[in-house]
PDB file of C-alpha atoms and ligand atoms in Angstrom:
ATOM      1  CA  UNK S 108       0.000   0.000   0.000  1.00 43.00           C
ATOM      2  CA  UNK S 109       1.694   3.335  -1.092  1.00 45.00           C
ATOM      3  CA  UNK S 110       1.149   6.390   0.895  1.00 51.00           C
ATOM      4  CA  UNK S 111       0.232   9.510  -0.350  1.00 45.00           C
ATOM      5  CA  UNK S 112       2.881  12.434   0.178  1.00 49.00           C
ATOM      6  CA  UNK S 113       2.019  15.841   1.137  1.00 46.00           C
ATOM      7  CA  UNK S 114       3.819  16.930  -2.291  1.00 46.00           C
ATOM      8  CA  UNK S 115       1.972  14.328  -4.519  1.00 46.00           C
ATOM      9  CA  UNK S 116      -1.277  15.503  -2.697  1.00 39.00           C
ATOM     10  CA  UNK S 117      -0.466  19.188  -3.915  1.00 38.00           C
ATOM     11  CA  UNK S 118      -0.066  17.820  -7.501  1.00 44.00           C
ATOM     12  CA  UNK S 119      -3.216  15.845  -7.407  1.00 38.00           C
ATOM     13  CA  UNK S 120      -5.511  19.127  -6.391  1.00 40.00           C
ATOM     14  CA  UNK S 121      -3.392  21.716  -8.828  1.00 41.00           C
ATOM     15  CA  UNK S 122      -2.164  23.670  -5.423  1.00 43.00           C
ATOM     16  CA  UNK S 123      -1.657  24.273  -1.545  1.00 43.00           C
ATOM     17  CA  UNK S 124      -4.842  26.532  -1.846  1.00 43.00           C
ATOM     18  CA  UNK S 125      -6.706  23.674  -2.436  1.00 41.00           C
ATOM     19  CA  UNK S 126      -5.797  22.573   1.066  1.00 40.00           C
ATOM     20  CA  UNK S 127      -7.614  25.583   2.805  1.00 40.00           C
ATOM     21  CA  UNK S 128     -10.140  25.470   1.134  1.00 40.00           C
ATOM     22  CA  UNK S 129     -11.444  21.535   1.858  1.00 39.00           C
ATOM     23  CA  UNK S 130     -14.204  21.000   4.019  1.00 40.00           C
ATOM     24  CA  UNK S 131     -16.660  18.222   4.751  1.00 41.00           C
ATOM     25  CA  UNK S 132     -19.346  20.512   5.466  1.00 41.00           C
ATOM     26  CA  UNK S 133     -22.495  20.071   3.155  1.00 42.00           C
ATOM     27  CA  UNK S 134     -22.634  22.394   0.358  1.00 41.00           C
ATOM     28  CA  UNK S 135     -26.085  24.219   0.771  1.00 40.00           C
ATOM     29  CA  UNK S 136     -28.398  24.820  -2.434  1.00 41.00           C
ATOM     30  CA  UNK S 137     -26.833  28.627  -1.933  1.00 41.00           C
ATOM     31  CA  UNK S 138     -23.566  28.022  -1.929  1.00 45.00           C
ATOM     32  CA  UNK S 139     -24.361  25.851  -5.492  1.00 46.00           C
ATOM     33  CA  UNK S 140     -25.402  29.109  -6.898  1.00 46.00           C
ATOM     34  CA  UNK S 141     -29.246  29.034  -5.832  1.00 45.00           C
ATOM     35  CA  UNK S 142     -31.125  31.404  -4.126  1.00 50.00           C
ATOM     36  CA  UNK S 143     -31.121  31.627  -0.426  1.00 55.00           C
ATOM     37  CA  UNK S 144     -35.258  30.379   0.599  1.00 56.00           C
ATOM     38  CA  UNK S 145     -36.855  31.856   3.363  1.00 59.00           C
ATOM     39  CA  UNK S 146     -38.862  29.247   5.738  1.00 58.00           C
ATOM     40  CA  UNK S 147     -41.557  28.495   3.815  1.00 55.00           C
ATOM     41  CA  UNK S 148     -39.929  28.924   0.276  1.00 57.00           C
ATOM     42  CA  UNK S 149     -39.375  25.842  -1.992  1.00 59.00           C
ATOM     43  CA  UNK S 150     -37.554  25.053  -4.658  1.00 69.00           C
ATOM     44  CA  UNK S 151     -40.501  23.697  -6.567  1.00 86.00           C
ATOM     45  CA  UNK S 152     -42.594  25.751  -8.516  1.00 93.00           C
ATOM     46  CA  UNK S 153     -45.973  26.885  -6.458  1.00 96.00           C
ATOM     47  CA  UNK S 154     -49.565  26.303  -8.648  1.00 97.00           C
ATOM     48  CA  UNK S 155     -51.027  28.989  -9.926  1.00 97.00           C
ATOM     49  CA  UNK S 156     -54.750  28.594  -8.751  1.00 98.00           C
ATOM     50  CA  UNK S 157     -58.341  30.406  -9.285  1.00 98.00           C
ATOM     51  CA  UNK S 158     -59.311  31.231  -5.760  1.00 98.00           C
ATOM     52  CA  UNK S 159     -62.392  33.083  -6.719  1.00 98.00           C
ATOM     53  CA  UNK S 160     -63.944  36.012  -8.448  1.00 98.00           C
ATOM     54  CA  UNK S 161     -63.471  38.931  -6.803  1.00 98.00           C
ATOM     55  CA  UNK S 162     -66.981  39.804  -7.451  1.00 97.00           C
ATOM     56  CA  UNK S 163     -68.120  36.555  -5.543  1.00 97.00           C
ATOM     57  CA  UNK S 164     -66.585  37.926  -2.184  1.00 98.00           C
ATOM     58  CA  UNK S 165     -68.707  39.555   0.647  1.00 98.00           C
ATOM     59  CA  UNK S 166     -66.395  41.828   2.297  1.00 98.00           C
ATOM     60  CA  UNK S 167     -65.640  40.688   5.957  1.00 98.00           C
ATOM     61  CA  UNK S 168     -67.114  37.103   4.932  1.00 98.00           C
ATOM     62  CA  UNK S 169     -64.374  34.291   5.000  1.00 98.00           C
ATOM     63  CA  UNK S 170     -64.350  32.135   2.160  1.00 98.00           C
ATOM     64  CA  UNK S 171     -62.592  28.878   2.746  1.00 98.00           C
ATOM     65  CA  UNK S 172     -60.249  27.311   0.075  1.00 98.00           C
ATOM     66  CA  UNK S 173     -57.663  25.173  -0.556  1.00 98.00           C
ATOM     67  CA  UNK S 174     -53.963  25.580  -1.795  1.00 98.00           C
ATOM     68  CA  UNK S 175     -51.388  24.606  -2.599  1.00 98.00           C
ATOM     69  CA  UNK S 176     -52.896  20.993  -2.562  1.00 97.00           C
ATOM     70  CA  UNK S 177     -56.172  20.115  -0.749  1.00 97.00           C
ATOM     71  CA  UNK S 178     -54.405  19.052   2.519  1.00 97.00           C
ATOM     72  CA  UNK S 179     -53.824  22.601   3.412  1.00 98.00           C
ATOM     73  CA  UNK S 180     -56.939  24.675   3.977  1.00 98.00           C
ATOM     74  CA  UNK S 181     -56.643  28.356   3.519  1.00 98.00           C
ATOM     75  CA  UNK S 182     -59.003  31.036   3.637  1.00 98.00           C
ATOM     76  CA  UNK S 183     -59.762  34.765   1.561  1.00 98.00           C
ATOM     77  CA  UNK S 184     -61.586  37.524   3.051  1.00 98.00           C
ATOM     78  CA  UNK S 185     -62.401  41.105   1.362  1.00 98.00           C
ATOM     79  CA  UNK S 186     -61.869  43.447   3.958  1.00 98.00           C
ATOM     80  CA  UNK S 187     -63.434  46.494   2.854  1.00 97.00           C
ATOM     81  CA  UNK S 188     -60.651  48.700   2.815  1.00 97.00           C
ATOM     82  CA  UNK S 189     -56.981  49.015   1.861  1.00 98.00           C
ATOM     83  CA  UNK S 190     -54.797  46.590   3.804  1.00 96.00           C
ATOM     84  CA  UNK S 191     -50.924  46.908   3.208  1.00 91.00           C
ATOM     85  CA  UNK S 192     -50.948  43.573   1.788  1.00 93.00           C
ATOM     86  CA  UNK S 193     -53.831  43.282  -0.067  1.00 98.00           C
ATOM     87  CA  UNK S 194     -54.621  42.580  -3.498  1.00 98.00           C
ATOM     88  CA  UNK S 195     -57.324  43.470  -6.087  1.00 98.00           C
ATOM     89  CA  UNK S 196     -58.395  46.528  -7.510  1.00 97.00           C
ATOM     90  CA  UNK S 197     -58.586  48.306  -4.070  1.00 98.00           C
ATOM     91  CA  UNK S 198     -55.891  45.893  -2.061  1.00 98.00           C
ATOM     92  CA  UNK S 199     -58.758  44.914  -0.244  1.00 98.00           C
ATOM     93  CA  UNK S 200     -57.973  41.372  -0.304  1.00 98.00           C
ATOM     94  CA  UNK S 201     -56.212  38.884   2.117  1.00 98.00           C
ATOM     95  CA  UNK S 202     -55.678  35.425   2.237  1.00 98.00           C
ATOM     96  CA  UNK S 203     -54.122  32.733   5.090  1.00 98.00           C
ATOM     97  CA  UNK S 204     -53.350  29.375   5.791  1.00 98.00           C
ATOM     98  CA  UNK S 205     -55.786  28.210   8.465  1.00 98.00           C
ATOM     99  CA  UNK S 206     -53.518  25.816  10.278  1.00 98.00           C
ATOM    100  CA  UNK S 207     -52.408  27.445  13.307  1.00 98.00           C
ATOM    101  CA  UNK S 208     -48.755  28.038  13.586  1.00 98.00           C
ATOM    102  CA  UNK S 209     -48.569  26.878  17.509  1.00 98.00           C
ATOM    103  CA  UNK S 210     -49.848  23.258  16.552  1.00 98.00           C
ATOM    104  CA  UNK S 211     -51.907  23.326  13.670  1.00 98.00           C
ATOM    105  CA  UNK S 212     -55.023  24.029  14.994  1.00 98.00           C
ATOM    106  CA  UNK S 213     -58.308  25.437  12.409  1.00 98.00           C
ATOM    107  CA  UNK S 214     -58.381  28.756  13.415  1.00 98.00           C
ATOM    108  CA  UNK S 215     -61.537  30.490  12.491  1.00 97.00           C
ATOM    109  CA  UNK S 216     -62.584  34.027  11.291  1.00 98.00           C
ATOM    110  CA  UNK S 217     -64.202  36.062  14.004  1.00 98.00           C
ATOM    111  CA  UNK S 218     -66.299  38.438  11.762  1.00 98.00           C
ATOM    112  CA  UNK S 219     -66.969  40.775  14.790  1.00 98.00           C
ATOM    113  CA  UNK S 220     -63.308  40.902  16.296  1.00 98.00           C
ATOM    114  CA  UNK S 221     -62.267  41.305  12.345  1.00 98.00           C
ATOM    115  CA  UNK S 222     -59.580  38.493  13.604  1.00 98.00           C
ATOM    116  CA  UNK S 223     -58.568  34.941  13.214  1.00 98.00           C
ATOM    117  CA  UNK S 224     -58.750  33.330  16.718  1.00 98.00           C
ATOM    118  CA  UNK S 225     -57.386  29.422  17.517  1.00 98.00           C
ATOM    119  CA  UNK S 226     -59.373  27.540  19.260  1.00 97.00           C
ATOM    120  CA  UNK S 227     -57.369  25.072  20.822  1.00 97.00           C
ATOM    121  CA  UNK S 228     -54.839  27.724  23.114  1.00 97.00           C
ATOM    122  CA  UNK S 229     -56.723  30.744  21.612  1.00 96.00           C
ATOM    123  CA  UNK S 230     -54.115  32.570  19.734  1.00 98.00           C
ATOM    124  CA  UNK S 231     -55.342  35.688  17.753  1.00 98.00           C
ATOM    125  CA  UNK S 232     -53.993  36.589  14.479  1.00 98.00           C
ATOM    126  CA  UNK S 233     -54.596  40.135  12.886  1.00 98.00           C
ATOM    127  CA  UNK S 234     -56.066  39.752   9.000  1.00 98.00           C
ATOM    128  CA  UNK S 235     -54.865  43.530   8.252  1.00 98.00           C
ATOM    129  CA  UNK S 236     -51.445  43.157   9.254  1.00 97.00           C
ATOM    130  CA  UNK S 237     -49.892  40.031   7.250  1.00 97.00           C
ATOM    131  CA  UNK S 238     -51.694  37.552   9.709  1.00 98.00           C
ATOM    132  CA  UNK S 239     -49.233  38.724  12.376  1.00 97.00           C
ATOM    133  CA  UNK S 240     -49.609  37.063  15.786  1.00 97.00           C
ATOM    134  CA  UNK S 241     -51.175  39.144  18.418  1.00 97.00           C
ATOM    135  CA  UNK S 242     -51.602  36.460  21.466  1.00 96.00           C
ATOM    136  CA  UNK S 243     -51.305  33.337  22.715  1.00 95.00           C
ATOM    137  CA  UNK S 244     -49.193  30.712  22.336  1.00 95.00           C
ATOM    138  CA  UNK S 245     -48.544  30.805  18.965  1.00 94.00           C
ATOM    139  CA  UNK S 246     -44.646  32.242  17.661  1.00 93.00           C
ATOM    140  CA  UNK S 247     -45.098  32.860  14.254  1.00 96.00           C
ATOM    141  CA  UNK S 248     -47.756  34.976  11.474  1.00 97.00           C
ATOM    142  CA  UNK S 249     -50.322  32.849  10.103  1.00 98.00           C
ATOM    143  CA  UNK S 250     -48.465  31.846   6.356  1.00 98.00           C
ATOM    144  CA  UNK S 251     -49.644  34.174   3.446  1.00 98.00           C
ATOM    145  CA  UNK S 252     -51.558  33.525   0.775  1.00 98.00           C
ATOM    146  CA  UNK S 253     -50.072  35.644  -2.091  1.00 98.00           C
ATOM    147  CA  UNK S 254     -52.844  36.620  -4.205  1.00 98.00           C
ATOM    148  CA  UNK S 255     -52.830  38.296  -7.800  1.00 98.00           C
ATOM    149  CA  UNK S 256     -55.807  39.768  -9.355  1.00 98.00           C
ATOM    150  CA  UNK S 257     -56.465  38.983 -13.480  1.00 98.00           C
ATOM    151  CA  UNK S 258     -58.378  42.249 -14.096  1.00 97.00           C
ATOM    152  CA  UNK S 259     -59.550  40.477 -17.579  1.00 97.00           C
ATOM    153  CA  UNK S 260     -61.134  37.359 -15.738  1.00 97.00           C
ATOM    154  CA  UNK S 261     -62.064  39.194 -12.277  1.00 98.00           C
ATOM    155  CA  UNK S 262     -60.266  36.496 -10.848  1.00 98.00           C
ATOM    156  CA  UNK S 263     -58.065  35.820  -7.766  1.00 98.00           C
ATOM    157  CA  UNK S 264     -55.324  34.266  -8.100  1.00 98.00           C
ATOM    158  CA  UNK S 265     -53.129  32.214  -5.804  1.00 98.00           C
ATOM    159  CA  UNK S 266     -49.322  32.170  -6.630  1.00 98.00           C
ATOM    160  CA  UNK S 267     -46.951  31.495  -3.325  1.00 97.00           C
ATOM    161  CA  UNK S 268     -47.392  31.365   0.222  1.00 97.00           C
ATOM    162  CA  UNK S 269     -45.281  33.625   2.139  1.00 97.00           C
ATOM    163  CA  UNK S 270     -44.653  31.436   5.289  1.00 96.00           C
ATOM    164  CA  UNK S 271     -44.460  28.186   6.291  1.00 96.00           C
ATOM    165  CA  UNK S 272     -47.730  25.601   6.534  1.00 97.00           C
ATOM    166  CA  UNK S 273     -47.860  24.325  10.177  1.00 97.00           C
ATOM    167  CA  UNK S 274     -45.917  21.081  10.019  1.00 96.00           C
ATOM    168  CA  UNK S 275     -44.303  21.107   6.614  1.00 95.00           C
ATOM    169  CA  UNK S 276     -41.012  21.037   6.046  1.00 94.00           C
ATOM    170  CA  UNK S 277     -41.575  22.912   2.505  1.00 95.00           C
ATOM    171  CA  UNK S 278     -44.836  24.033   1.181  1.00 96.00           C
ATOM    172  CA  UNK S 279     -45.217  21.871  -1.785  1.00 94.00           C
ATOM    173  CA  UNK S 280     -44.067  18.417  -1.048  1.00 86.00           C
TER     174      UNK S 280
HETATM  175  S1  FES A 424     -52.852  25.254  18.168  1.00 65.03           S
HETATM  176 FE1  FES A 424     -53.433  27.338  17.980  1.00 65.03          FE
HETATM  177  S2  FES A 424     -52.783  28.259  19.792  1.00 65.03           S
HETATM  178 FE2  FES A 424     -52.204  26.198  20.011  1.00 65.03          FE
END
């Protein structure tokens, strides 16, 4: 069995740098020239999916949906006003995940708080303010439906999901 000298080692890899710059660490889908993903984010392509016409919504009435596959329940509300986030003709429109982010709970619209409350350890998420957590045991915003409106079709559309689904490991699996 022949051993390999530090000088034959150095010819192998072209130079000493190559030396410093070895590592067993795992190369991340980053460092091989991809995009760094948020939580949430994927590396497969989300659906692009009719929601509903715009001029089907009630505003402040929740209607439930599906997306991005029919194991994850989701839900679109017109609010009325401009929210921050909101899409359609008068970024009225917002849309969440409906799992609970504390353990994956339904919550459910409260149409007189105007707020998503869990039923299980009562968290409250605020619709106006990218689902954002306001109490309870929960640690992180209800995940974002990200909407577009086709003006031609007076359609919503779902596109992404800004967020992680409560007990994924990527959104589209
Ligand atoms: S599952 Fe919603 S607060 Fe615990």
């Amino acid at each position: 069995m022949t051993q390999l000298s530090r000088r034959n080692f150095l010819k192998l890899t072209g130079s000493s740098a190559a030396l410093g710059t070895l590592s067993l660490a795992p190369v991340t889908h980053a460092q091989q020239g991809g995009p760094l993903l948020p939580a949430g984010s994927t590396a497969l392509p989300y659906p692009r999916e009719l929601v509903t016409k715009l001029s089907e919504l009630v505003i402040n009435q929740p209607l439930y949906f599906n997306y991005p596959d029919n194991r994850s329940p989701c839900v679109v509300i017109r609010r009325g006003r401009e929210i921050k986030s909101g899409a359609g003709p008068d970024k009225d429109v917002v849309a969440y995940s409906t799992q609970c982010t504390h353990m994956g709970c339904p919550v459910s619209y409260d149409q007189e708080a105007e707020a998503f409350k869990c039923p299980c350890h009562y968290s409250i998420f605020d619709p106006d303010n990218t689902g954002q957590m306001v109490i309870g045991q929960a640690t992180e915003n209800l995940p974002r439906i990200i909407l577009e409106y086709d003006d031609a079709e007076d359609a919503l559309m779902a596109v992404s999901i800004d967020g992680l689904i409560y007990g994924r490991q990527a959104n589209i699996i």
